[in-house]
CSV table of C-alpha atoms and ligand atoms in Angstrom, one decimal:
chain,number,residue,atom,x,y,z
A,520,UNK,CA,-57.1,-154.0,-97.6
A,521,UNK,CA,-55.7,-151.4,-95.3
A,522,UNK,CA,-52.4,-151.5,-93.5
A,523,UNK,CA,-53.7,-149.5,-90.6
A,524,UNK,CA,-54.5,-151.1,-87.3
A,525,UNK,CA,-57.9,-152.8,-87.1
A,526,UNK,CA,-60.4,-152.1,-84.3
A,527,UNK,CA,-59.1,-155.1,-82.2
A,528,UNK,CA,-55.6,-153.7,-82.2
A,529,UNK,CA,-54.1,-156.0,-84.9
A,530,UNK,CA,-52.1,-155.5,-88.1
A,531,UNK,CA,-52.9,-158.8,-89.9
A,532,UNK,CA,-52.0,-161.5,-87.4
A,533,UNK,CA,-49.6,-159.2,-85.5
A,534,UNK,CA,-50.3,-156.9,-82.5
A,535,UNK,CA,-52.9,-157.3,-79.8
A,536,UNK,CA,-52.4,-156.8,-76.0
A,537,UNK,CA,-50.7,-159.7,-74.2
A,538,UNK,CA,-50.2,-158.4,-70.7
A,539,UNK,CA,-50.5,-159.9,-67.2
A,540,UNK,CA,-54.0,-159.9,-65.7
A,541,UNK,CA,-53.0,-157.1,-63.3
A,542,UNK,CA,-52.2,-154.7,-66.1
A,543,UNK,CA,-55.4,-155.2,-68.0
A,544,UNK,CA,-57.2,-152.2,-66.4
A,545,UNK,CA,-54.3,-149.8,-67.3
A,546,UNK,CA,-54.2,-150.9,-70.9
A,547,UNK,CA,-58.0,-150.9,-71.1
A,548,UNK,CA,-58.1,-147.3,-69.7
A,549,UNK,CA,-55.7,-146.1,-72.3
A,550,UNK,CA,-57.5,-148.0,-75.1
A,551,UNK,CA,-60.8,-146.5,-74.1
A,552,UNK,CA,-59.5,-143.0,-74.1
A,553,UNK,CA,-56.6,-142.4,-76.4
A,554,UNK,CA,-58.4,-141.6,-79.6
A,555,UNK,CA,-61.0,-139.4,-77.9
A,556,UNK,CA,-58.2,-137.4,-76.2
A,557,UNK,CA,-56.0,-137.2,-79.3
A,558,UNK,CA,-58.9,-136.0,-81.4
A,559,UNK,CA,-60.1,-133.3,-78.9
A,560,UNK,CA,-59.5,-129.7,-80.0
A,561,UNK,CA,-57.7,-128.9,-76.7
A,562,UNK,CA,-55.2,-131.7,-77.3
A,563,UNK,CA,-54.7,-130.8,-81.0
A,564,UNK,CA,-54.0,-127.2,-80.1
A,565,UNK,CA,-51.5,-127.9,-77.4
A,566,UNK,CA,-49.7,-130.7,-79.3
A,567,UNK,CA,-49.4,-128.7,-82.5
A,568,UNK,CA,-48.2,-125.6,-80.6
A,569,UNK,CA,-45.5,-127.6,-78.8
A,570,UNK,CA,-44.4,-129.3,-81.9
A,571,UNK,CA,-44.0,-125.9,-83.5
A,572,UNK,CA,-42.5,-123.8,-80.8
A,573,UNK,CA,-40.7,-126.4,-78.6
A,574,UNK,CA,-39.6,-129.1,-81.1
A,575,UNK,CA,-39.1,-126.8,-84.0
A,576,UNK,CA,-41.5,-128.3,-86.5
A,577,UNK,CA,-42.0,-128.6,-89.4
A,578,UNK,CA,-38.6,-130.1,-89.9
A,579,UNK,CA,-37.1,-129.2,-93.3
A,580,UNK,CA,-37.3,-131.6,-96.3
A,581,UNK,CA,-33.9,-131.0,-97.8
A,582,UNK,CA,-32.8,-131.9,-101.3
A,583,UNK,CA,-29.3,-133.4,-101.0
A,584,UNK,CA,-27.8,-132.3,-104.3
A,585,UNK,CA,-24.4,-134.0,-104.1
A,586,UNK,CA,-25.9,-137.2,-102.9
A,587,UNK,CA,-28.6,-137.0,-105.7
A,588,UNK,CA,-25.8,-136.6,-108.2
A,589,UNK,CA,-23.9,-139.6,-106.9
A,590,UNK,CA,-26.9,-142.0,-106.9
A,591,UNK,CA,-28.6,-140.6,-110.0
A,592,UNK,CA,-32.0,-139.9,-108.4
A,593,UNK,CA,-33.7,-137.0,-106.6
A,594,UNK,CA,-32.8,-137.6,-103.0
A,595,UNK,CA,-34.5,-135.7,-100.2
A,596,UNK,CA,-33.7,-135.9,-96.5
A,597,UNK,CA,-36.4,-135.4,-93.9
A,598,UNK,CA,-34.5,-133.6,-91.2
A,599,UNK,CA,-35.7,-135.2,-87.9
A,600,UNK,CA,-32.1,-134.6,-86.8
A,601,UNK,CA,-33.1,-131.0,-86.3
A,602,UNK,CA,-35.8,-131.7,-83.7
A,603,UNK,CA,-35.1,-130.5,-80.2
A,604,UNK,CA,-33.1,-133.2,-78.4
A,605,UNK,CA,-31.7,-134.4,-81.8
A,606,UNK,CA,-34.1,-137.0,-83.0
A,607,UNK,CA,-37.7,-137.9,-83.7
A,608,UNK,CA,-38.4,-139.5,-80.3
A,609,UNK,CA,-39.6,-136.3,-78.7
A,610,UNK,CA,-42.7,-136.2,-81.1
A,611,UNK,CA,-44.0,-139.2,-79.3
A,612,UNK,CA,-43.0,-138.2,-75.7
A,613,UNK,CA,-44.8,-134.9,-76.1
A,614,UNK,CA,-47.9,-136.6,-77.3
A,615,UNK,CA,-47.9,-139.2,-74.5
A,616,UNK,CA,-47.3,-136.7,-71.7
A,617,UNK,CA,-50.3,-134.7,-72.9
A,618,UNK,CA,-52.4,-137.9,-72.9
A,619,UNK,CA,-51.2,-138.7,-69.4
A,620,UNK,CA,-52.3,-135.2,-68.2
A,621,UNK,CA,-55.7,-135.6,-69.9
A,622,UNK,CA,-56.1,-138.9,-68.0
A,623,UNK,CA,-55.2,-137.2,-64.7
A,624,UNK,CA,-51.9,-139.0,-64.2
A,625,UNK,CA,-49.4,-137.4,-61.8
A,626,UNK,CA,-46.2,-139.3,-62.5
A,627,UNK,CA,-44.4,-140.7,-65.6
A,628,UNK,CA,-42.4,-143.9,-65.8
A,629,UNK,CA,-40.4,-145.2,-68.8
A,630,UNK,CA,-37.7,-147.7,-69.6
A,631,UNK,CA,-34.7,-147.1,-71.8
A,632,UNK,CA,-31.9,-149.2,-73.3
A,633,UNK,CA,-29.5,-146.7,-75.0
A,634,UNK,CA,-31.0,-143.8,-73.0
A,635,UNK,CA,-32.4,-141.9,-76.0
A,636,UNK,CA,-36.0,-142.5,-75.1
A,637,UNK,CA,-35.2,-141.8,-71.4
A,638,UNK,CA,-33.8,-138.4,-72.4
A,639,UNK,CA,-36.8,-137.6,-74.5
A,640,UNK,CA,-39.1,-138.6,-71.7
A,641,UNK,CA,-37.1,-136.7,-69.0
A,642,UNK,CA,-37.3,-133.7,-71.3
A,643,UNK,CA,-41.0,-133.5,-71.6
A,644,UNK,CA,-41.4,-134.3,-67.8
A,645,UNK,CA,-39.3,-131.2,-67.1
A,646,UNK,CA,-41.4,-129.2,-69.6
A,647,UNK,CA,-44.6,-130.3,-67.8
A,648,UNK,CA,-43.2,-130.3,-64.2
A,649,UNK,CA,-44.1,-134.0,-63.7
A,650,UNK,CA,-42.0,-136.5,-61.7
A,651,UNK,CA,-40.2,-138.9,-63.9
A,652,UNK,CA,-38.7,-142.3,-63.2
A,653,UNK,CA,-36.7,-144.0,-65.9
A,654,UNK,CA,-35.7,-147.7,-65.5
A,655,UNK,CA,-32.5,-148.7,-67.1
A,656,UNK,CA,-30.4,-151.9,-67.0
A,657,UNK,CA,-27.3,-151.5,-64.8
A,658,UNK,CA,-25.1,-152.5,-67.6
A,659,UNK,CA,-26.7,-150.1,-70.0
A,660,UNK,CA,-26.3,-147.3,-67.4
A,661,UNK,CA,-22.5,-147.9,-67.4
A,662,UNK,CA,-22.4,-148.1,-71.2
A,663,UNK,CA,-24.5,-144.9,-71.7
A,664,UNK,CA,-23.2,-142.6,-69.0
A,665,UNK,CA,-23.7,-139.3,-70.8
A,666,UNK,CA,-27.4,-140.1,-71.3
A,667,UNK,CA,-27.8,-141.1,-67.6
A,668,UNK,CA,-26.4,-137.7,-66.7
A,669,UNK,CA,-28.6,-135.9,-69.2
A,670,UNK,CA,-31.7,-137.5,-67.6
A,671,UNK,CA,-30.5,-136.5,-64.1
A,672,UNK,CA,-29.8,-132.9,-65.2
A,673,UNK,CA,-33.3,-132.8,-66.6
A,674,UNK,CA,-34.6,-133.8,-63.1
A,675,UNK,CA,-35.4,-137.5,-63.7
A,676,UNK,CA,-34.6,-140.3,-61.4
A,677,UNK,CA,-32.8,-143.1,-63.2
A,678,UNK,CA,-33.4,-146.5,-61.4
A,679,UNK,CA,-31.0,-149.3,-62.2
A,680,UNK,CA,-32.5,-152.7,-63.2
A,681,UNK,CA,-30.2,-155.2,-61.5
A,682,UNK,CA,-31.9,-158.5,-62.3
A,683,UNK,CA,-31.3,-160.9,-65.3
A,684,UNK,CA,-29.0,-159.6,-68.0
A,685,UNK,CA,-29.3,-156.0,-66.5
A,686,UNK,CA,-30.3,-154.6,-69.9
A,687,UNK,CA,-33.5,-153.4,-71.7
A,688,UNK,CA,-35.6,-156.5,-71.0
A,689,UNK,CA,-35.0,-156.2,-67.3
A,690,UNK,CA,-35.7,-152.5,-67.3
A,691,UNK,CA,-39.0,-153.2,-69.1
A,692,UNK,CA,-40.0,-155.7,-66.4
A,693,UNK,CA,-39.2,-153.2,-63.6
A,694,UNK,CA,-41.3,-150.5,-65.3
A,695,UNK,CA,-44.2,-152.9,-65.7
A,696,UNK,CA,-43.9,-153.9,-62.1
A,697,UNK,CA,-44.1,-150.3,-61.1
A,698,UNK,CA,-47.1,-149.7,-63.3
A,699,UNK,CA,-49.0,-152.6,-61.7
A,700,UNK,CA,-48.3,-151.2,-58.3
A,701,UNK,CA,-49.5,-147.6,-59.1
A,702,UNK,CA,-52.0,-147.9,-62.0
A,703,UNK,CA,-54.1,-144.9,-61.1
A,704,UNK,CA,-51.3,-142.3,-60.6
A,705,UNK,CA,-48.8,-143.4,-63.3
A,706,UNK,CA,-48.6,-143.3,-67.0
A,707,UNK,CA,-46.0,-145.5,-68.7
A,708,UNK,CA,-44.4,-143.8,-71.8
A,709,UNK,CA,-43.3,-146.5,-74.3
A,710,UNK,CA,-40.8,-145.2,-76.8
A,711,UNK,CA,-41.5,-147.0,-80.0
A,712,UNK,CA,-44.4,-148.7,-82.0
A,713,UNK,CA,-44.1,-151.7,-79.7
A,714,UNK,CA,-45.9,-152.8,-76.5
A,715,UNK,CA,-49.5,-153.9,-76.1
A,716,UNK,CA,-52.3,-152.2,-78.1
A,717,UNK,CA,-53.0,-149.3,-78.2
A,718,UNK,CA,-49.3,-148.2,-77.9
A,719,UNK,CA,-48.2,-149.1,-81.4
A,720,UNK,CA,-51.1,-147.2,-82.9
A,721,UNK,CA,-50.8,-144.3,-80.5
A,722,UNK,CA,-47.0,-143.9,-81.1
A,723,UNK,CA,-47.5,-144.3,-84.9
A,724,UNK,CA,-50.1,-141.5,-84.9
A,725,UNK,CA,-47.8,-139.2,-82.9
A,726,UNK,CA,-45.0,-139.8,-85.3
A,727,UNK,CA,-47.2,-139.5,-88.4
A,728,UNK,CA,-46.6,-135.8,-88.4
A,729,UNK,CA,-43.4,-136.8,-90.3
A,730,UNK,CA,-45.2,-138.1,-93.4
A,731,UNK,CA,-47.9,-135.4,-93.1
A,732,UNK,CA,-45.2,-132.8,-93.5
A,733,UNK,CA,-43.4,-134.8,-96.2
A,734,UNK,CA,-46.6,-134.7,-98.3
A,735,UNK,CA,-47.0,-131.0,-98.1
A,736,UNK,CA,-43.3,-130.3,-98.6
A,737,UNK,CA,-42.9,-132.6,-101.6
A,738,UNK,CA,-46.0,-131.1,-103.3
A,739,UNK,CA,-44.3,-127.7,-103.1
A,740,UNK,CA,-40.9,-129.0,-104.4
A,741,UNK,CA,-41.9,-131.7,-106.9
A,742,UNK,CA,-45.5,-131.0,-107.6
A,743,UNK,CA,-46.6,-134.4,-106.2
A,744,UNK,CA,-47.2,-135.6,-102.6
A,745,UNK,CA,-45.9,-139.0,-103.3
A,746,UNK,CA,-42.3,-140.0,-103.8
A,747,UNK,CA,-41.3,-143.2,-105.4
A,748,UNK,CA,-39.5,-144.4,-102.2
A,749,UNK,CA,-39.6,-143.6,-98.5
A,750,UNK,CA,-36.6,-145.1,-96.7
A,751,UNK,CA,-36.2,-145.4,-92.9
A,752,UNK,CA,-34.3,-147.4,-90.4
A,753,UNK,CA,-36.1,-149.7,-88.0
A,754,UNK,CA,-35.3,-150.6,-84.4
A,755,UNK,CA,-38.8,-150.9,-82.9
A,756,UNK,CA,-40.0,-148.9,-85.9
A,757,UNK,CA,-41.4,-145.5,-84.7
A,758,UNK,CA,-39.5,-143.2,-87.1
A,759,UNK,CA,-40.3,-145.6,-90.0
A,760,UNK,CA,-44.0,-145.8,-88.9
A,761,UNK,CA,-44.1,-142.0,-88.9
A,762,UNK,CA,-42.4,-141.6,-92.3
A,763,UNK,CA,-44.7,-144.4,-93.8
A,764,UNK,CA,-47.9,-143.6,-92.1
A,765,UNK,CA,-49.7,-141.4,-94.7
A,766,UNK,CA,-48.3,-143.6,-97.5
A,767,UNK,CA,-49.4,-147.0,-96.1
A,768,UNK,CA,-52.4,-147.2,-98.4
A,769,UNK,CA,-50.8,-145.5,-101.4
A,770,UNK,CA,-49.4,-148.4,-103.4
A,771,UNK,CA,-47.3,-146.3,-105.8
A,772,UNK,CA,-45.0,-145.4,-102.9
A,773,UNK,CA,-42.5,-148.1,-102.1
A,774,UNK,CA,-41.8,-148.3,-98.4
A,775,UNK,CA,-38.3,-149.4,-97.6
A,776,UNK,CA,-37.3,-150.4,-94.0
A,777,UNK,CA,-33.7,-151.0,-93.1
A,778,UNK,CA,-32.7,-153.1,-90.2
A,779,UNK,CA,-29.3,-153.4,-88.5
A,780,UNK,CA,-27.4,-156.5,-89.6
A,781,UNK,CA,-24.6,-155.9,-87.1
A,782,UNK,CA,-21.6,-158.0,-88.1
A,783,UNK,CA,-23.8,-159.8,-90.7
A,784,UNK,CA,-27.2,-161.5,-90.7
A,785,UNK,CA,-25.6,-165.0,-90.1
A,786,UNK,CA,-22.9,-163.8,-87.7
A,787,UNK,CA,-24.9,-164.4,-84.5
A,788,UNK,CA,-24.3,-160.7,-83.8
A,789,UNK,CA,-27.2,-159.0,-85.5
A,790,UNK,CA,-30.5,-157.2,-85.0
A,791,UNK,CA,-32.0,-158.1,-88.4
A,792,UNK,CA,-35.4,-159.3,-87.1
A,793,UNK,CA,-37.3,-159.9,-90.3
A,794,UNK,CA,-34.4,-161.9,-91.7
A,795,UNK,CA,-34.2,-164.2,-88.7
A,796,UNK,CA,-37.3,-163.7,-86.6
A,797,UNK,CA,-40.3,-166.0,-86.0
A,798,UNK,CA,-43.8,-165.5,-84.8
A,799,UNK,CA,-43.9,-164.8,-81.0
A,800,UNK,CA,-44.8,-162.5,-78.2
A,801,UNK,CA,-42.5,-159.7,-77.2
A,802,UNK,CA,-43.2,-156.6,-75.0
A,803,UNK,CA,-46.9,-157.4,-74.9
A,804,UNK,CA,-47.7,-157.9,-78.6
A,805,UNK,CA,-47.6,-160.7,-81.2
A,806,UNK,CA,-44.9,-160.0,-83.7
A,807,UNK,CA,-41.7,-161.3,-85.2
A,808,UNK,CA,-39.0,-162.0,-82.6
A,809,UNK,CA,-35.4,-163.2,-82.8
A,810,UNK,CA,-35.7,-166.3,-80.6
A,811,UNK,CA,-34.4,-169.8,-80.1
A,812,UNK,CA,-36.5,-172.8,-81.0
A,813,UNK,CA,-37.8,-173.0,-77.4
A,814,UNK,CA,-38.7,-169.4,-77.4
A,815,UNK,CA,-35.8,-167.7,-75.6
A,816,UNK,CA,-35.3,-164.2,-76.9
A,817,UNK,CA,-31.9,-163.9,-78.5
A,818,UNK,CA,-29.7,-161.0,-77.4
A,819,UNK,CA,-29.5,-158.6,-80.4
A,820,UNK,CA,-26.4,-156.7,-81.5
A,821,UNK,CA,-25.8,-153.6,-83.5
A,822,UNK,CA,-23.2,-150.8,-83.5
A,823,UNK,CA,-26.2,-148.4,-83.1
A,824,UNK,CA,-27.8,-148.7,-79.7
A,825,UNK,CA,-31.1,-147.5,-81.0
A,826,UNK,CA,-31.5,-150.4,-83.4
A,827,UNK,CA,-30.4,-153.0,-80.9
A,828,UNK,CA,-33.8,-154.6,-80.4
A,829,UNK,CA,-34.7,-158.3,-80.8
A,830,UNK,CA,-38.2,-157.6,-82.3
A,831,UNK,CA,-40.0,-155.2,-84.5
A,832,UNK,CA,-43.3,-153.4,-84.1
A,833,UNK,CA,-46.4,-155.3,-85.3
A,834,UNK,CA,-47.2,-152.8,-88.1
A,835,UNK,CA,-43.8,-153.6,-89.6
A,836,UNK,CA,-44.1,-157.3,-89.1
A,837,UNK,CA,-47.3,-157.1,-91.2
A,838,UNK,CA,-45.7,-154.8,-93.8
A,839,UNK,CA,-43.0,-157.4,-94.1
A,840,UNK,CA,-45.2,-160.5,-94.3
A,841,UNK,CA,-47.7,-158.9,-96.6
A,842,UNK,CA,-45.0,-157.7,-99.0
A,843,UNK,CA,-46.2,-154.1,-98.7
A,844,UNK,CA,-42.8,-153.1,-97.3
A,845,UNK,CA,-39.4,-154.0,-98.6
A,846,UNK,CA,-37.0,-154.9,-95.8
A,847,UNK,CA,-33.3,-154.5,-96.3
A,848,UNK,CA,-30.5,-154.6,-93.8
A,849,UNK,CA,-27.2,-152.9,-93.4
A,850,UNK,CA,-24.1,-154.1,-91.5
A,851,UNK,CA,-22.2,-151.9,-89.0
A,852,UNK,CA,-19.5,-151.3,-91.7
A,853,UNK,CA,-22.1,-150.3,-94.4
A,854,UNK,CA,-23.8,-147.9,-92.0
A,855,UNK,CA,-20.6,-146.3,-90.7
A,856,UNK,CA,-19.4,-145.8,-94.3
A,857,UNK,CA,-22.8,-144.2,-95.3
A,858,UNK,CA,-22.6,-141.9,-92.2
A,859,UNK,CA,-19.2,-140.7,-93.0
A,860,UNK,CA,-20.2,-140.2,-96.7
A,861,UNK,CA,-23.1,-138.0,-95.7
A,862,UNK,CA,-20.9,-136.0,-93.4
A,863,UNK,CA,-18.4,-135.3,-96.2
A,864,UNK,CA,-20.8,-134.8,-99.0
A,865,UNK,CA,-23.6,-132.8,-97.3
A,866,UNK,CA,-22.1,-131.5,-94.1
A,867,UNK,CA,-24.5,-133.5,-91.9
A,868,UNK,CA,-23.2,-135.9,-89.4
A,869,UNK,CA,-26.1,-138.4,-88.9
A,870,UNK,CA,-27.0,-140.7,-86.0
A,871,UNK,CA,-25.6,-144.1,-86.6
A,872,UNK,CA,-29.2,-145.4,-86.6
A,873,UNK,CA,-30.1,-143.1,-89.5
A,874,UNK,CA,-26.9,-144.1,-91.3
A,875,UNK,CA,-28.5,-147.6,-91.8
A,876,UNK,CA,-31.2,-146.0,-93.8
A,877,UNK,CA,-28.6,-144.1,-95.9
A,878,UNK,CA,-26.8,-147.3,-96.5
A,879,UNK,CA,-29.8,-148.6,-98.4
A,880,UNK,CA,-29.0,-146.3,-101.4
A,881,UNK,CA,-26.1,-148.6,-102.3
A,882,UNK,CA,-28.6,-151.6,-102.5
A,883,UNK,CA,-31.2,-150.0,-104.7
A,884,UNK,CA,-31.6,-149.6,-108.4
A,885,UNK,CA,-32.6,-146.0,-108.9
A,886,UNK,CA,-33.5,-144.1,-112.1
A,887,UNK,CA,-33.0,-140.3,-112.6
A,888,UNK,CA,-36.7,-139.6,-112.4
A,889,UNK,CA,-37.0,-141.4,-109.0
A,890,UNK,CA,-37.9,-139.2,-106.0
A,891,UNK,CA,-36.5,-140.7,-102.8
A,892,UNK,CA,-37.2,-139.5,-99.3
A,893,UNK,CA,-34.8,-140.8,-96.6
A,894,UNK,CA,-36.0,-140.2,-93.0
A,895,UNK,CA,-32.9,-138.8,-91.2
A,896,UNK,CA,-34.1,-139.9,-87.8
A,897,UNK,CA,-31.4,-138.2,-85.7
A,898,UNK,CA,-28.1,-136.4,-85.5
A,899,UNK,CA,-24.7,-137.8,-84.8
A,900,UNK,CA,-23.6,-135.7,-81.8
A,901,UNK,CA,-24.5,-138.5,-79.4
A,902,UNK,CA,-22.4,-141.0,-81.5
A,903,UNK,CA,-19.1,-139.1,-81.5
A,904,UNK,CA,-17.5,-141.9,-79.5
A,905,UNK,CA,-18.7,-144.5,-82.0
A,906,UNK,CA,-17.3,-142.5,-85.0
A,907,UNK,CA,-14.0,-142.0,-83.2
A,908,UNK,CA,-13.7,-145.8,-82.4
A,909,UNK,CA,-14.6,-146.5,-86.0
A,910,UNK,CA,-11.8,-144.2,-87.0
A,911,UNK,CA,-12.1,-144.4,-90.8
A,912,UNK,CA,-12.9,-140.8,-91.8
B,1110,PLP,C1,-34.2,-144.6,-81.1
B,1110,PLP,C2,-33.8,-144.2,-82.4
B,1110,PLP,C3,-34.1,-145.0,-83.6
B,1110,PLP,C4,-34.8,-146.3,-83.5
B,1110,PLP,O1,-36.1,-146.3,-83.0
B,1110,PLP,P1,-37.4,-146.5,-83.9
B,1110,PLP,O2,-38.5,-146.6,-83.0
B,1110,PLP,O3,-37.1,-147.7,-84.8
B,1110,PLP,O4,-37.5,-145.2,-84.7
B,1110,PLP,C5,-33.7,-144.5,-84.8
B,1110,PLP,N1,-33.0,-143.4,-84.9
B,1110,PLP,C6,-32.6,-142.6,-83.9
B,1110,PLP,C7,-31.8,-141.4,-84.1
B,1110,PLP,C8,-33.0,-143.0,-82.6
B,1110,PLP,O5,-32.7,-142.3,-81.5
């Protein structure tokens, strides 16, 4: 049994493409072409070159000596925080804008909640000289002012979504509406391993450069490609999908996904989807969703805006249900403490999202021979306000 997507776009019973009739042609066009484009020599050449010269890849695999000593295991950090723009998201937006160009699209749309994906999209649109419209809930725009301004500096138009709860869900609806109206000229860049097939697979493949590099780097440092554990935080799941990708079918590697518990799994203010979610459709795919008994999506909460998502990508839903992945969660407090600890012990201030992955170390039973890779998905510059409000450092 493989944990990769099947040829119908499913991971076990999760995935598929559940979109309005009007969007079928768009999704079909992408499905019919994405693999062909991604495997073409021209695409490979341009993608690899940009990852190297623009993003700064390969990112280092750093042995955190002081952290290793504290936890009694060999702990490595995969430094996605050193990517241009400060996180892994740009690996995907570069890939997708190249796909858009190959499909002859002239304009890019995206939706964003916290603004991180919007910034990564605006960045590559500037790079390619393509017009960029980012939909963002009106409330999120007020909460994430610096990212709104970053997008504008980069030349993107940020359009407020003013309906419903004025957050991510409404921004997604607006983006889909735009796509329906201009299917020929527009490509919709989705920011995680979510959305209708082929998005989850396409995004996972763009992010898979993370585990491709880990294998090479670990072979050099430890004499083996396979660690005992790979740990990553999960919002939609793209950084985790990238860190797990080349290990999915290697059973000796434990895949550990960490969700945001917010104020606690049972507090009503949480984003721990696998702990609370049930089978449903979200963002065009069948997956696990935090929802009420009559199917209303429950508003998620986490101190980290990037993990504040009421679902999980279909690959991860399958890893959870099949038992291939171990799913943990960390509260706001546990994550903030882990973030401050990394800052003081290694001189690296992590993104609050990534701090959730670091918090898993306290929940695991490690032995001295264990090799652990933690995907440090992003840096903490964007979270300075959150650290200051937290105050305990
Ligand atoms: C957006 C983001 C995440 C969460 O997204 P995934 O798709 O789950 O990876 C995690 N870390 C950082 C730094 C982010 O910006």
